[in-house]
Short mmCIF file of C-alpha atoms in Angstrom, two decimals:
data_model
loop_
_atom_site.label_atom_id
_atom_site.label_comp_id
_atom_site.label_asym_id
_atom_site.label_seq_id
_atom_site.Cartn_x
_atom_site.Cartn_y
_atom_site.Cartn_z
CA UNK A 1 -204.05 278.40 20.02
CA UNK A 2 -201.03 280.11 20.10
CA UNK A 3 -200.66 283.11 18.68
CA UNK A 4 -197.65 281.94 16.31
CA UNK A 5 -199.76 278.68 15.28
CA UNK A 6 -202.48 280.40 14.34
CA UNK A 7 -200.59 283.24 12.60
CA UNK A 8 -198.59 280.66 10.84
CA UNK A 9 -202.58 278.79 10.00
CA UNK A 10 -203.87 282.87 8.47
CA UNK A 11 -200.35 282.84 6.23
CA UNK A 12 -201.06 279.67 4.82
CA UNK A 13 -204.87 280.57 4.97
CA UNK A 14 -203.29 283.66 2.49
CA UNK A 15 -201.65 281.05 0.06
CA UNK A 16 -204.58 279.28 -0.93
CA UNK A 17 -206.66 282.24 -1.17
CA UNK A 18 -204.04 283.54 -3.50
CA UNK A 19 -203.71 279.58 -5.30
CA UNK A 20 -207.34 279.24 -5.91
CA UNK A 21 -208.46 283.29 -6.68
CA UNK A 22 -205.34 284.64 -8.65
CA UNK A 23 -203.85 283.71 -11.67
CA UNK A 24 -200.82 285.86 -13.89
CA UNK A 25 -204.83 288.08 -15.94
CA UNK A 26 -206.29 288.03 -12.64
CA UNK A 27 -204.78 290.00 -10.03
CA UNK A 28 -206.68 290.97 -6.63
CA UNK A 29 -206.34 293.09 -4.32
CA UNK A 30 -206.00 293.64 -0.08
CA UNK A 31 -210.35 294.21 0.31
CA UNK A 32 -210.75 291.05 -1.50
CA UNK A 33 -207.98 288.97 0.63
CA UNK A 34 -209.28 290.42 3.81
CA UNK A 35 -212.77 289.33 3.40
CA UNK A 36 -211.79 285.87 1.82
CA UNK A 37 -209.87 285.42 5.36
CA UNK A 38 -212.98 286.68 8.47
CA UNK A 39 -214.88 284.72 6.14
CA UNK A 40 -212.33 281.42 6.67
CA UNK A 41 -212.71 282.41 10.55
CA UNK A 42 -209.84 285.13 10.42
CA UNK A 43 -209.44 288.53 11.37
CA UNK A 44 -206.49 291.11 10.27
CA UNK A 45 -205.50 294.40 8.69
CA UNK A 46 -204.48 294.97 5.39
CA UNK A 47 -200.61 295.39 7.23
CA UNK A 48 -200.67 292.53 8.70
CA UNK A 49 -201.68 290.36 5.60
CA UNK A 50 -198.60 292.54 3.96
CA UNK A 51 -197.01 291.07 5.88
CA UNK A 52 -197.26 287.34 6.12
CA UNK A 53 -197.08 287.90 1.80
CA UNK A 54 -193.51 289.30 2.29
CA UNK A 55 -193.01 286.07 4.88
CA UNK A 56 -194.24 283.79 2.00
CA UNK A 57 -192.08 285.29 -0.67
CA UNK A 58 -189.24 284.39 1.48
CA UNK A 59 -189.81 281.16 1.98
CA UNK A 60 -191.87 280.01 -1.90
CA UNK A 61 -191.30 283.62 -3.90
CA UNK A 62 -194.10 282.15 -5.30
CA UNK A 63 -196.99 285.29 -5.39
CA UNK A 64 -196.39 288.34 -7.40
CA UNK A 65 -196.85 292.06 -6.32
CA UNK A 66 -197.83 295.05 -8.89
CA UNK A 67 -198.87 298.19 -8.68
CA UNK A 68 -202.27 299.11 -10.52
CA UNK A 69 -203.46 302.78 -10.17
CA UNK A 70 -203.28 303.37 -6.34
CA UNK A 71 -203.34 300.16 -4.62
CA UNK A 72 -201.68 296.26 -4.82
CA UNK A 73 -202.26 293.83 -6.80
CA UNK A 74 -201.62 290.38 -6.39
CA UNK A 75 -201.56 287.03 -7.61
CA UNK A 76 -199.78 283.36 -7.16
CA UNK A 77 -197.44 283.28 -10.16
CA UNK A 78 -198.27 280.69 -12.71
CA UNK A 79 -194.63 279.28 -13.13
CA UNK A 80 -194.82 278.28 -9.23
CA UNK A 81 -198.12 275.99 -9.65
CA UNK A 82 -196.72 272.41 -10.49
CA UNK A 83 -199.10 272.22 -14.07
CA UNK A 84 -199.42 274.41 -16.54
CA UNK A 85 -202.52 275.70 -18.07
CA UNK A 86 -201.96 273.66 -21.22
CA UNK A 87 -200.40 271.13 -19.63
CA UNK A 88 -203.49 270.36 -17.50
CA UNK A 89 -206.12 270.47 -20.45
CA UNK A 90 -204.05 268.03 -22.67
CA UNK A 91 -204.64 265.88 -19.76
CA UNK A 92 -208.32 266.94 -19.87
CA UNK A 93 -208.71 265.82 -23.02
CA UNK A 94 -206.21 262.32 -22.65
CA UNK A 95 -209.35 261.67 -19.77
CA UNK A 96 -212.06 261.86 -21.54
CA UNK A 97 -210.44 260.62 -24.97
CA UNK A 98 -210.35 257.33 -22.60
CA UNK A 99 -212.53 254.89 -23.27
CA UNK A 100 -211.01 252.49 -20.63
CA UNK A 101 -212.13 255.29 -18.08
CA UNK A 102 -216.06 255.67 -17.36
CA UNK A 103 -217.86 259.16 -16.91
CA UNK A 104 -218.15 258.92 -13.16
CA UNK A 105 -214.25 258.45 -13.27
CA UNK A 106 -213.90 260.76 -15.79
CA UNK A 107 -215.53 263.72 -13.69
CA UNK A 108 -213.28 263.14 -11.14
CA UNK A 109 -210.46 262.95 -11.92
CA UNK A 110 -210.92 266.42 -14.14
CA UNK A 111 -212.59 267.58 -11.08
CA UNK A 112 -208.58 266.32 -9.02
CA UNK A 113 -206.70 268.32 -12.36
CA UNK A 114 -209.13 271.66 -11.96
CA UNK A 115 -207.88 271.85 -8.07
CA UNK A 116 -204.15 272.78 -9.34
CA UNK A 117 -205.14 275.85 -11.12
CA UNK A 118 -206.57 279.21 -9.97
CA UNK A 119 -210.67 279.55 -10.16
CA UNK A 120 -210.87 281.28 -12.57
CA UNK A 121 -208.35 279.17 -14.86
CA UNK A 122 -210.36 275.80 -13.64
CA UNK A 123 -214.04 277.10 -14.92
CA UNK A 124 -211.69 277.81 -18.57
CA UNK A 125 -211.06 274.31 -19.09
CA UNK A 126 -214.41 273.84 -18.26
CA UNK A 127 -216.13 275.36 -20.87
CA UNK A 128 -213.98 273.38 -22.49
CA UNK A 129 -215.09 269.46 -21.69
CA UNK A 130 -216.85 268.09 -24.74
CA UNK A 131 -219.34 265.28 -23.59
CA UNK A 132 -218.53 263.00 -26.26
CA UNK A 133 -220.81 261.05 -28.27
CA UNK A 134 -218.80 257.99 -27.60
CA UNK A 135 -218.57 254.36 -25.86
CA UNK A 136 -216.94 254.93 -22.40
CA UNK A 137 -216.36 251.81 -19.95
CA UNK A 138 -219.74 251.17 -18.19
CA UNK A 139 -217.09 250.27 -15.06
CA UNK A 140 -215.16 251.00 -12.28
CA UNK A 141 -213.20 248.06 -11.86
CA UNK A 142 -210.11 248.95 -14.53
CA UNK A 143 -208.56 251.16 -11.85
CA UNK A 144 -208.58 248.61 -9.11
CA UNK A 145 -207.53 245.64 -12.30
CA UNK A 146 -204.62 248.29 -13.18
CA UNK A 147 -203.15 248.39 -9.31
CA UNK A 148 -203.52 244.31 -9.42
CA UNK A 149 -201.75 244.29 -12.94
CA UNK A 150 -198.56 247.04 -11.23
CA UNK A 151 -198.18 245.09 -7.96
CA UNK A 152 -197.76 241.56 -9.82
CA UNK A 153 -195.22 243.34 -11.96
CA UNK A 154 -192.89 244.41 -8.98
CA UNK A 155 -193.36 242.30 -6.10
CA UNK A 156 -192.78 239.61 -10.03
CA UNK A 157 -195.77 237.70 -9.44
CA UNK A 158 -198.32 236.02 -11.56
CA UNK A 159 -201.94 237.29 -11.85
CA UNK A 160 -205.61 234.78 -12.59
CA UNK A 161 -208.74 236.82 -14.43
CA UNK A 162 -211.62 235.98 -17.10
CA UNK A 163 -211.95 237.48 -19.98
CA UNK A 164 -215.38 238.46 -22.04
CA UNK A 165 -216.51 239.21 -24.87
CA UNK A 166 -219.97 240.25 -26.77
CA UNK A 167 -222.31 237.66 -28.62
CA UNK A 168 -224.70 238.03 -31.49
CA UNK A 169 -227.49 238.76 -28.97
CA UNK A 170 -224.84 241.62 -26.79
CA UNK A 171 -224.38 239.39 -24.31
CA UNK A 172 -221.20 239.14 -22.36
CA UNK A 173 -219.24 235.58 -22.95
CA UNK A 174 -216.29 234.46 -21.75
CA UNK A 175 -212.67 233.41 -23.65
CA UNK A 176 -211.01 230.26 -22.56
CA UNK A 177 -214.15 228.51 -22.08
CA UNK A 178 -215.11 230.46 -19.07
CA UNK A 179 -212.01 229.46 -17.20
CA UNK A 180 -209.71 231.51 -16.08
CA UNK A 181 -206.20 232.81 -17.77
CA UNK A 182 -203.30 232.60 -15.75
CA UNK A 183 -200.42 234.63 -16.79
CA UNK A 184 -196.87 236.86 -16.05
CA UNK A 185 -198.17 240.51 -16.60
CA UNK A 186 -195.14 242.79 -17.78
CA UNK A 187 -196.31 245.82 -19.87
CA UNK A 188 -199.42 248.27 -19.59
CA UNK A 189 -199.83 250.22 -22.67
CA UNK A 190 -201.93 252.61 -23.17
CA UNK A 191 -203.07 252.92 -27.21
CA UNK A 192 -206.26 253.95 -29.27
CA UNK A 193 -208.43 254.62 -26.34
CA UNK A 194 -207.86 251.72 -24.50
CA UNK A 195 -205.12 250.22 -21.90
CA UNK A 196 -204.06 247.00 -22.75
CA UNK A 197 -201.49 244.63 -20.40
CA UNK A 198 -199.10 242.35 -22.53
CA UNK A 199 -197.67 239.05 -21.03
CA UNK A 200 -196.39 235.56 -21.23
CA UNK A 201 -198.98 232.50 -20.97
CA UNK A 202 -196.90 229.74 -20.24
CA UNK A 203 -199.93 227.56 -21.22
CA UNK A 204 -199.73 228.45 -24.71
CA UNK A 205 -196.08 229.28 -24.42
CA UNK A 206 -197.53 232.16 -26.59
CA UNK A 207 -197.25 236.07 -25.55
CA UNK A 208 -200.28 237.51 -25.53
CA UNK A 209 -202.77 241.08 -25.37
CA UNK A 210 -205.19 242.06 -23.61
CA UNK A 211 -207.96 244.97 -23.11
CA UNK A 212 -207.80 245.54 -19.16
CA UNK A 213 -211.57 246.62 -19.70
CA UNK A 214 -212.84 243.01 -20.28
CA UNK A 215 -210.72 241.53 -17.67
CA UNK A 216 -212.47 240.64 -14.54
CA UNK A 217 -211.57 238.85 -11.32
CA UNK A 218 -208.42 239.82 -10.97
CA UNK A 219 -206.08 238.00 -8.33
CA UNK A 220 -202.60 238.43 -7.62
CA UNK A 221 -200.79 234.47 -6.97
CA UNK A 222 -197.86 233.28 -5.39
CA UNK A 223 -195.94 231.80 -8.17
CA UNK A 224 -193.35 233.51 -10.21
CA UNK A 225 -193.76 235.30 -13.64
CA UNK A 226 -191.74 232.96 -15.71
CA UNK A 227 -189.02 234.46 -17.16
CA UNK A 228 -187.82 233.23 -20.81
CA UNK A 229 -186.55 234.14 -24.78
CA UNK A 230 -190.46 235.42 -25.06
CA UNK A 231 -190.65 237.26 -21.93
CA UNK A 232 -186.88 238.91 -22.53
CA UNK A 233 -188.65 240.73 -25.54
CA UNK A 234 -191.05 242.50 -23.12
CA UNK A 235 -189.78 246.12 -23.10
CA UNK A 236 -191.73 248.80 -24.17
CA UNK A 237 -189.09 250.86 -26.60
CA UNK A 238 -188.50 247.07 -28.09
CA UNK A 239 -192.44 245.30 -27.80
CA UNK A 240 -194.93 248.08 -29.54
CA UNK A 241 -192.85 248.82 -33.08
CA UNK A 242 -193.18 244.84 -33.70
CA UNK A 243 -196.55 244.67 -33.39
CA UNK A 244 -199.07 246.32 -35.25
CA UNK A 245 -202.52 246.38 -32.59
CA UNK A 246 -202.96 244.01 -30.18
CA UNK A 247 -203.10 240.35 -32.56
CA UNK A 248 -199.44 239.75 -32.39
CA UNK A 249 -198.01 236.60 -34.20
CA UNK A 250 -194.91 234.90 -35.77
CA UNK A 251 -191.54 237.58 -35.71
CA UNK A 252 -189.58 238.08 -38.36
CA UNK A 253 -187.80 240.66 -40.56
CA UNK A 254 -190.06 242.85 -43.59
CA UNK A 255 -188.78 245.01 -46.00
CA UNK A 256 -191.59 247.17 -46.90
CA UNK A 257 -191.16 249.98 -50.54
CA UNK A 258 -192.70 252.94 -50.21
CA UNK A 259 -193.62 256.23 -51.68
CA UNK A 260 -191.07 258.93 -50.40
CA UNK A 261 -194.50 260.97 -48.90
CA UNK A 262 -195.65 258.16 -45.93
CA UNK A 263 -192.01 257.91 -45.17
CA UNK A 264 -193.10 259.75 -41.50
CA UNK A 265 -195.60 257.01 -41.18
CA UNK A 266 -192.82 254.25 -41.19
CA UNK A 267 -191.56 256.36 -38.40
CA UNK A 268 -194.08 256.97 -36.40
CA UNK A 269 -194.84 253.17 -36.44
CA UNK A 270 -191.66 251.86 -35.93
CA UNK A 271 -189.67 254.37 -34.74
CA UNK A 272 -186.27 256.29 -35.93
CA UNK A 273 -183.45 253.40 -35.78
CA UNK A 274 -184.11 251.43 -38.61
CA UNK A 275 -182.19 252.94 -41.89
CA UNK A 276 -184.44 254.44 -44.42
CA UNK A 277 -182.39 253.50 -48.18
CA UNK A 278 -183.44 255.85 -51.16
CA UNK A 279 -184.48 254.87 -54.12
CA UNK A 280 -185.25 255.60 -57.85
CA UNK A 281 -188.70 257.64 -58.96
CA UNK A 282 -189.01 259.19 -55.16
CA UNK A 283 -189.53 255.66 -53.29
CA UNK A 284 -188.07 254.48 -50.34
CA UNK A 285 -186.80 251.13 -48.99
CA UNK A 286 -186.70 250.08 -45.25
CA UNK A 287 -185.88 246.45 -43.63
CA UNK A 288 -188.47 246.29 -39.74
CA UNK A 289 -189.12 243.59 -37.85
CA UNK A 290 -192.61 242.77 -37.05
CA UNK A 291 -195.03 240.38 -35.73
CA UNK A 292 -196.67 238.95 -39.10
CA UNK A 293 -200.67 238.48 -38.23
CA UNK A 294 -203.88 239.72 -40.27
CA UNK A 295 -203.18 243.18 -38.04
CA UNK A 296 -200.16 243.71 -39.71
CA UNK A 297 -201.31 243.10 -43.36
CA UNK A 298 -204.37 245.18 -42.82
CA UNK A 299 -202.08 248.02 -41.51
CA UNK A 300 -200.40 246.92 -44.60
CA UNK A 301 -203.69 247.32 -46.90
CA UNK A 302 -204.83 251.03 -45.66
CA UNK A 303 -201.73 252.70 -47.14
CA UNK A 304 -202.82 251.19 -50.62
CA UNK A 305 -200.31 251.74 -53.32
CA UNK A 306 -198.14 253.32 -50.76
CA UNK A 307 -196.24 250.51 -49.58
CA UNK A 308 -195.26 247.14 -50.63
CA UNK A 309 -194.46 244.33 -49.07
CA UNK A 310 -190.93 243.07 -50.77
CA UNK A 311 -188.78 240.29 -49.06
CA UNK A 312 -189.91 237.48 -47.12
CA UNK A 313 -191.39 235.58 -49.84
CA UNK A 314 -193.03 234.24 -46.59
CA UNK A 315 -194.32 237.56 -45.51
CA UNK A 316 -195.57 238.90 -49.55
CA UNK A 317 -198.14 235.07 -49.81
CA UNK A 318 -198.98 235.92 -47.09
CA UNK A 319 -200.65 239.64 -47.73
CA UNK A 320 -202.15 237.60 -51.09
CA UNK A 321 -203.65 235.33 -49.43
CA UNK A 322 -205.33 238.39 -47.24
CA UNK A 323 -206.29 240.14 -50.07
CA UNK A 324 -207.13 237.11 -51.45
CA UNK A 325 -210.09 236.44 -48.35
CA UNK A 326 -211.12 240.02 -48.70
CA UNK A 327 -211.99 239.46 -52.49
CA UNK A 328 -213.73 236.35 -52.04
CA UNK A 329 -215.76 237.18 -49.74
CA UNK A 330 -216.93 239.62 -52.62
CA UNK A 331 -217.20 238.03 -55.36
CA UNK A 332 -220.98 236.38 -54.25
CA UNK A 333 -223.13 239.67 -53.83
#
């Protein structure tokens, strides 16, 4: 190995030492750097290390040098890293709360994220890692399924899969009489700690939603995706605002009347582009496009007397029937 090559490797090693062992809050001196270099198989005096750091800064300006007492201290500048500590903590929180990711996958992903910051910050992140007492997927096939679905969307192909469910004996059974579903996949949506696949099924002529961790034996097909009026609206900004959770139904424009206190709930669910009409006595009304379903009625019921469906009559009657069915369950108790 030439001196030039060895000098380049030593400089990169210094960069790695500073990346791992320092940050804005934890600076290190020349002794720590030279000792770490020796452990890595390099010999360098303080003057050589200073020259290498200057060369690094000419290229990237990533190393901060400060004078503390009688010695210089060095650190890899936090702002030069790809992720801030706050961003890493947010990503870790998302991984921990995702039920579709197995515990093993969660640990692997968090360890990868910890490599994006200093050892000290990574230690702080680890201290905040909480093992949630919640159900996480026991299967490792989810990432593979997502990869196939992404490939199908990019290549404009259909996919086939089986879809499982629990029975009362806590055993797995399969929807669709244990037969494969054939779907034109269009959207992947992360919602309520799970990943969902949204696509068009030609057999039923319906747009359907499936939870990805319940898909098995996902395979890419040679047949191109179906395209029609129903698939034309399968765009994230359009479709997610029409649906309440995963059970879609007939689409219609519904007018709602609510108390001013819940206007934020409506905007969060349906977006700010809908016209909010102020009314008397601290009420407002708004028209939104929704897919009528039991889930939509359940969402309305969950808001109690804060909201009312006022149009069309078909939606009003549907909600009355929804409430009556629930009431009838309790008449004989």
